[in-house]
mmCIF file of C-alpha atoms in Angstrom:
data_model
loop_
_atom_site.group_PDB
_atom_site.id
_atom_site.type_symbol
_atom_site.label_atom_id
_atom_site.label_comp_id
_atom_site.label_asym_id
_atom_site.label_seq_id
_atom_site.Cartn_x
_atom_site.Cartn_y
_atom_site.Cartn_z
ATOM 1 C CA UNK Y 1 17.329 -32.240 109.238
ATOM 2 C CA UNK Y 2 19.643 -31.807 112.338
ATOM 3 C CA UNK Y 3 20.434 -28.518 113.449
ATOM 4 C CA UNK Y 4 23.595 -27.550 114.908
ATOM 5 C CA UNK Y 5 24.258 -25.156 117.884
ATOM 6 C CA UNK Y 6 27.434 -23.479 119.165
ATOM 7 C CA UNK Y 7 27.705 -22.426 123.125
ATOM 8 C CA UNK Y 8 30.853 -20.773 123.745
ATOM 9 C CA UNK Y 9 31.978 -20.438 127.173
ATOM 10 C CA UNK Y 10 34.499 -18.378 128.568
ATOM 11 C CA UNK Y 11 36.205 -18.152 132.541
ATOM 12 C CA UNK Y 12 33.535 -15.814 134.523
ATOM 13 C CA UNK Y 13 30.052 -17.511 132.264
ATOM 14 C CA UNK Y 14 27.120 -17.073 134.210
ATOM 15 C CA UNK Y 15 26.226 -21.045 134.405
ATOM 16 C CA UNK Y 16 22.033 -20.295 134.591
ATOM 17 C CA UNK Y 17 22.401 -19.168 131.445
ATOM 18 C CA UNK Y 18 25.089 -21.635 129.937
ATOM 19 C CA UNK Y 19 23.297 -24.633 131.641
ATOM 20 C CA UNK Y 20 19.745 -24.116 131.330
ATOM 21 C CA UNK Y 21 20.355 -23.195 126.829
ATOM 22 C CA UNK Y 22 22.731 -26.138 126.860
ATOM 23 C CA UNK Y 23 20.123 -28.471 128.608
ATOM 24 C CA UNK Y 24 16.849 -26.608 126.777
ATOM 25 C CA UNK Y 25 18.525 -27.244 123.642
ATOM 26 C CA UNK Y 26 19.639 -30.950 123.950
ATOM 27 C CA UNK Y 27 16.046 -31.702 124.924
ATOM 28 C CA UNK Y 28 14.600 -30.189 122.149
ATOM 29 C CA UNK Y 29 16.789 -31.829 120.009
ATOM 30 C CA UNK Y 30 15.338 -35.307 121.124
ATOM 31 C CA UNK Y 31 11.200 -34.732 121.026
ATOM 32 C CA UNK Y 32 11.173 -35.562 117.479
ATOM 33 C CA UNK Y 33 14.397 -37.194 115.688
ATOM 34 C CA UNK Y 34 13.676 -35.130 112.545
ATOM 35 C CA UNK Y 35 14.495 -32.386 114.322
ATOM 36 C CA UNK Y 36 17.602 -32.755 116.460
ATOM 37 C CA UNK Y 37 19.475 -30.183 117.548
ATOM 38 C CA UNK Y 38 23.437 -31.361 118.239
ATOM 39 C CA UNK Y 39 24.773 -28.789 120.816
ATOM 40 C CA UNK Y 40 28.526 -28.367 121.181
ATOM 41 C CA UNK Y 41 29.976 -26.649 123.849
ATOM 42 C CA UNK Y 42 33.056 -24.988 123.271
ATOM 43 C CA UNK Y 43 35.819 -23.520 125.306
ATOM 44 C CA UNK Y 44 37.305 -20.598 124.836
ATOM 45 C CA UNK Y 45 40.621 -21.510 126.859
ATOM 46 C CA UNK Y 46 40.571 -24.737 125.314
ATOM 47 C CA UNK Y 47 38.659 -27.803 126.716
ATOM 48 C CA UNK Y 48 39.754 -27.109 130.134
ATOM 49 C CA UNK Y 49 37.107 -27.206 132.887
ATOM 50 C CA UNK Y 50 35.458 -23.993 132.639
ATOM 51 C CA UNK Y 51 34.975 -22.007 135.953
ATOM 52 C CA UNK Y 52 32.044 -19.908 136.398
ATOM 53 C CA UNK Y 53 30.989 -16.932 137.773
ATOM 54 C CA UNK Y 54 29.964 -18.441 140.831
ATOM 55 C CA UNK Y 55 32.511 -21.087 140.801
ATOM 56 C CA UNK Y 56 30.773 -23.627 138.771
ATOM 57 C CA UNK Y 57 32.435 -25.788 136.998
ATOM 58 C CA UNK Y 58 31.620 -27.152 133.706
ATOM 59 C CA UNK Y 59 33.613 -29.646 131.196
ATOM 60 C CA UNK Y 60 33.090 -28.215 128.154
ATOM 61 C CA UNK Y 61 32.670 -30.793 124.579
ATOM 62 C CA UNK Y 62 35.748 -29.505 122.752
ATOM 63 C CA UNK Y 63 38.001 -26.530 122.652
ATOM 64 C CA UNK Y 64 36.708 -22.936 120.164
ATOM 65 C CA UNK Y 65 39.726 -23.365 117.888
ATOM 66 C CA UNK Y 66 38.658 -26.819 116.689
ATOM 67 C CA UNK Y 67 35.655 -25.412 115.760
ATOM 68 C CA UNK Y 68 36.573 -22.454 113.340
ATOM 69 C CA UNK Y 69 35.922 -24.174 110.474
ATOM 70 C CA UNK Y 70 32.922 -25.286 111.127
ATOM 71 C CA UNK Y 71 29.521 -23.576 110.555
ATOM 72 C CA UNK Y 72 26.033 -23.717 113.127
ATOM 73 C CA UNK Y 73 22.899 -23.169 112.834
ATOM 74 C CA UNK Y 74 23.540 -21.074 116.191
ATOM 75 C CA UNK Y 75 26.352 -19.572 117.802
ATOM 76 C CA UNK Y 76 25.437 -18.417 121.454
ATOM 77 C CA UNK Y 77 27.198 -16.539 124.239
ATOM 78 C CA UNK Y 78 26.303 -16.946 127.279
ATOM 79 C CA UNK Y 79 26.710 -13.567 129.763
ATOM 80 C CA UNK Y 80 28.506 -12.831 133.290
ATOM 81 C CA UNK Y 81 30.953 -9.884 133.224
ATOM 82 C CA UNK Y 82 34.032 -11.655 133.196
ATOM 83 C CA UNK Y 83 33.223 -14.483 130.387
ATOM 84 C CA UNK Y 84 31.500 -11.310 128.419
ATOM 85 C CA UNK Y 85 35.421 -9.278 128.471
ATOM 86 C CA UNK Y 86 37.204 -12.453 127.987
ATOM 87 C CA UNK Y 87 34.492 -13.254 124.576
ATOM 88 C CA UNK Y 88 34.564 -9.230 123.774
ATOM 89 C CA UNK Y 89 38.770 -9.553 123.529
ATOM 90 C CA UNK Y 90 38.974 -12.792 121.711
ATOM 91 C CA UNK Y 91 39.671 -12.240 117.919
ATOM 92 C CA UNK Y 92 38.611 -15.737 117.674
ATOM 93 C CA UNK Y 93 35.085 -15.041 118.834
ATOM 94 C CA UNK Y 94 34.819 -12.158 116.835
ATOM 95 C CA UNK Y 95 35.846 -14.305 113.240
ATOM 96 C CA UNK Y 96 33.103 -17.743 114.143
ATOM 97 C CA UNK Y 97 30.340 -14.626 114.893
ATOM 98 C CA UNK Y 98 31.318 -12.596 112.053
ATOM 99 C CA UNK Y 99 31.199 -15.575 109.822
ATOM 100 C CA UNK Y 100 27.834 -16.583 111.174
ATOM 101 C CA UNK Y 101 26.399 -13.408 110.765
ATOM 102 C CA UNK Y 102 27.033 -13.497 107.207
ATOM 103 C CA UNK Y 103 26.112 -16.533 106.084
ATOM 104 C CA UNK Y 104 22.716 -15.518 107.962
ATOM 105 C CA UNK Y 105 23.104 -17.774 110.860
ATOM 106 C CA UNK Y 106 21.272 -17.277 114.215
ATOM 107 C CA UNK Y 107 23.685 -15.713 116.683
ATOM 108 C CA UNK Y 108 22.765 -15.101 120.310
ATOM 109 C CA UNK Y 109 23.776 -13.653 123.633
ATOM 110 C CA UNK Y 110 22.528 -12.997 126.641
ATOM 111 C CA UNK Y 111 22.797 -10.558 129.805
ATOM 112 C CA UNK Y 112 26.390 -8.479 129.628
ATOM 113 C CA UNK Y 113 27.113 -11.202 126.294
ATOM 114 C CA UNK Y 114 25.674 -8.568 123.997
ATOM 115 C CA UNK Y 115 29.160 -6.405 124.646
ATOM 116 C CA UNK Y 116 30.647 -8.683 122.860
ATOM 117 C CA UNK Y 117 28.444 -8.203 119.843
ATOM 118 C CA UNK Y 118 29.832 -4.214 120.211
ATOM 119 C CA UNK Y 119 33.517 -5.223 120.200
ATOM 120 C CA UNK Y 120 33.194 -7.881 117.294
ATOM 121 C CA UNK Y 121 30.914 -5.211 115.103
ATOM 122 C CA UNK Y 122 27.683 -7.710 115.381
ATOM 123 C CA UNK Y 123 24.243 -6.822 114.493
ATOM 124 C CA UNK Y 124 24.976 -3.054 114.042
ATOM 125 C CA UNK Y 125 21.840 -1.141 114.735
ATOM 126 C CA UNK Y 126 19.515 -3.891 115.153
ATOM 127 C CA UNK Y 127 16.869 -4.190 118.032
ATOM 128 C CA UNK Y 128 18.838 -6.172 120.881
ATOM 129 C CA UNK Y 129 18.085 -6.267 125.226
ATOM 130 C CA UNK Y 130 20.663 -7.041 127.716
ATOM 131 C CA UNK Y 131 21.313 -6.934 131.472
ATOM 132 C CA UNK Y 132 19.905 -3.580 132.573
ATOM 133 C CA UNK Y 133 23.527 -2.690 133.881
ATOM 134 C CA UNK Y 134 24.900 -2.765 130.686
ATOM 135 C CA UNK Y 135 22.422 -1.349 128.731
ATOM 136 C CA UNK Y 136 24.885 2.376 128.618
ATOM 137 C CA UNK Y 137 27.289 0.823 127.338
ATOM 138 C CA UNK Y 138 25.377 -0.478 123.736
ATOM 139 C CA UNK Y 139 22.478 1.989 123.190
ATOM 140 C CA UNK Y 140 24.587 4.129 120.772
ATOM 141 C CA UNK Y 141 25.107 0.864 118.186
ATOM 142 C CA UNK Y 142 21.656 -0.752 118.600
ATOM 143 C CA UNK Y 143 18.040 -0.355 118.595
ATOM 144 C CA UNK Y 144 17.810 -1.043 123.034
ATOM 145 C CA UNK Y 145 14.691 -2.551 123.785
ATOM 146 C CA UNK Y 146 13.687 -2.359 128.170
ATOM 147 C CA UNK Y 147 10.666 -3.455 128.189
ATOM 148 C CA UNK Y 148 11.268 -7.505 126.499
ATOM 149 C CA UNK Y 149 12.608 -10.116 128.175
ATOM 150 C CA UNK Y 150 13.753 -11.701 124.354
ATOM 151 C CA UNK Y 151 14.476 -9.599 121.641
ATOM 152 C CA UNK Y 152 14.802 -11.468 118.451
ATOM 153 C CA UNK Y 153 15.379 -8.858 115.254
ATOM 154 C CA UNK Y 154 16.043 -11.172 111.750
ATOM 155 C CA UNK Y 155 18.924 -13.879 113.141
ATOM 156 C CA UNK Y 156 20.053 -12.204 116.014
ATOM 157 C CA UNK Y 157 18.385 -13.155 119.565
ATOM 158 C CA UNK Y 158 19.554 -11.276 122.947
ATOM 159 C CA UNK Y 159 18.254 -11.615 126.304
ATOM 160 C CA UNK Y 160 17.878 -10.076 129.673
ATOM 161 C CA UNK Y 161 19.428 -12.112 132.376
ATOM 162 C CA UNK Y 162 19.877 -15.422 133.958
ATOM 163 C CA UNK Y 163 15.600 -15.119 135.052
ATOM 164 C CA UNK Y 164 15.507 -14.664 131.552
ATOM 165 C CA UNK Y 165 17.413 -17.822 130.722
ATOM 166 C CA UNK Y 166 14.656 -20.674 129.936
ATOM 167 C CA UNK Y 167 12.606 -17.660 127.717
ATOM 168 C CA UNK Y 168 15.835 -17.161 125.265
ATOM 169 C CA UNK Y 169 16.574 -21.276 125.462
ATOM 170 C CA UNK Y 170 12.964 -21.855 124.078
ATOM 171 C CA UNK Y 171 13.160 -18.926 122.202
ATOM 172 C CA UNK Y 172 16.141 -20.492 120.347
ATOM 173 C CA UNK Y 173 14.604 -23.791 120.234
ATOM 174 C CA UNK Y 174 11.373 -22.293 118.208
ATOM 175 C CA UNK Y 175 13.760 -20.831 115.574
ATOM 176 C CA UNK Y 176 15.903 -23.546 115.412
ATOM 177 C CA UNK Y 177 13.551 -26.246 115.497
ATOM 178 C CA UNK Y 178 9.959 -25.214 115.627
ATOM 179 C CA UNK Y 179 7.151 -24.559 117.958
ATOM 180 C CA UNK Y 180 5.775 -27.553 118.496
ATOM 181 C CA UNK Y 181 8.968 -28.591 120.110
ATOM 182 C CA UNK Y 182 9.299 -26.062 122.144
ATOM 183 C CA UNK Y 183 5.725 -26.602 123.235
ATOM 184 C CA UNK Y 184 6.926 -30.524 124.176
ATOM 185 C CA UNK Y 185 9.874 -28.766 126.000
ATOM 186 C CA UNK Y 186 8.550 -26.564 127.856
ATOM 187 C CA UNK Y 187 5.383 -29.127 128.822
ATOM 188 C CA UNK Y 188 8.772 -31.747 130.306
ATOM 189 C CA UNK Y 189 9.738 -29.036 131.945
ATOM 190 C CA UNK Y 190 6.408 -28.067 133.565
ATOM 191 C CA UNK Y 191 7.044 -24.181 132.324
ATOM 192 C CA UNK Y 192 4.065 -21.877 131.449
ATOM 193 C CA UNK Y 193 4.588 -20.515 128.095
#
């Protein structure tokens, strides 16, 4: 059965973490073709080229609005300051994660990303992690976990930072997919899990 994941990206991403989930996750939807994973890559702006925090740019697949209707298996935010405001103020963002959320979808962020959660009313006192400069400005709504580089609490995953990036790819993978997949993944990718 495919599975069907949702990056959105936003001016200001950090591209570790956009890149390495978008690549992590397109492999791991190839080991096995029962168990694809179809990864669309959304822009927030539209499908204009998407410039990153440090000035990376990346094409994304189609633009957020053409995707409202449509429902994932995982919708993920990727972090970096700038993409996290743009995500936090976006009313669109807030209706594809609220929607998610309730129909018990798998919905992600990493490093600043989790502010965004906060603005949009996300995972309201669950366990989450973010990037340590952040951390102030969500321990009042959440359960804030230092000392894990992945927090995953029921169907929502947050992560630390862009050294954190392949851990909450794989992470994703496993719930998405399974873990001998993300065993394959991680062996083409010559990681240590």
């Amino acid at each position: 059965m495919n599975k069907r994941a949702l990056i959105i990206l936003a001016e200001g991403a950090e591209e570790i973490e956009a890149v390495i989930t978008i690549d992590t996750l397109r492999r791991g939807g190839v080991c096995l073709i029962e168990n694809m994973i179809d990864v669309t890559v959304a822009g927030l702006a539209g499908k204009e080229i998407v410039k990153c925090s440090r000035l990376v740019s990346i094409f994304p697949d189609t633009s957020l609005e053409a995707q409202v209707n449509s429902l994932y298996d995982a919708v993920i935010l990727p972090g970096g300051l700038k993409g996290t405001e743009l995500l936090s103020e976006a009313q669109l963002v807030g209706q594809i994660l609220k929607h998610h959320e309730k129909e018990g979808k798998i919905v992600a962020a990493i490093c600043a990303a989790p502010i965004a959660f906060k603005s949009h009313g996300i995972a309201n006192g669950k366990k989450i992690t973010s990037y340590p400069s952040v951390k102030e400005r969500l321990v009042n709504n959440y359960q804030y976990i230092d000392e894990e580089k992945v927090v995953v609490d029921g169907n929502v995953t947050t992560s630390r930072g862009p050294g954190t990036a392949f851990e909450f790819a794989l992470s994703l993978v496993e719930q998405l997919v399974g873990k001998e997949i993300v065993d394959l993944v991680a062996s083409q990718l010559l990681l240590k899990i």
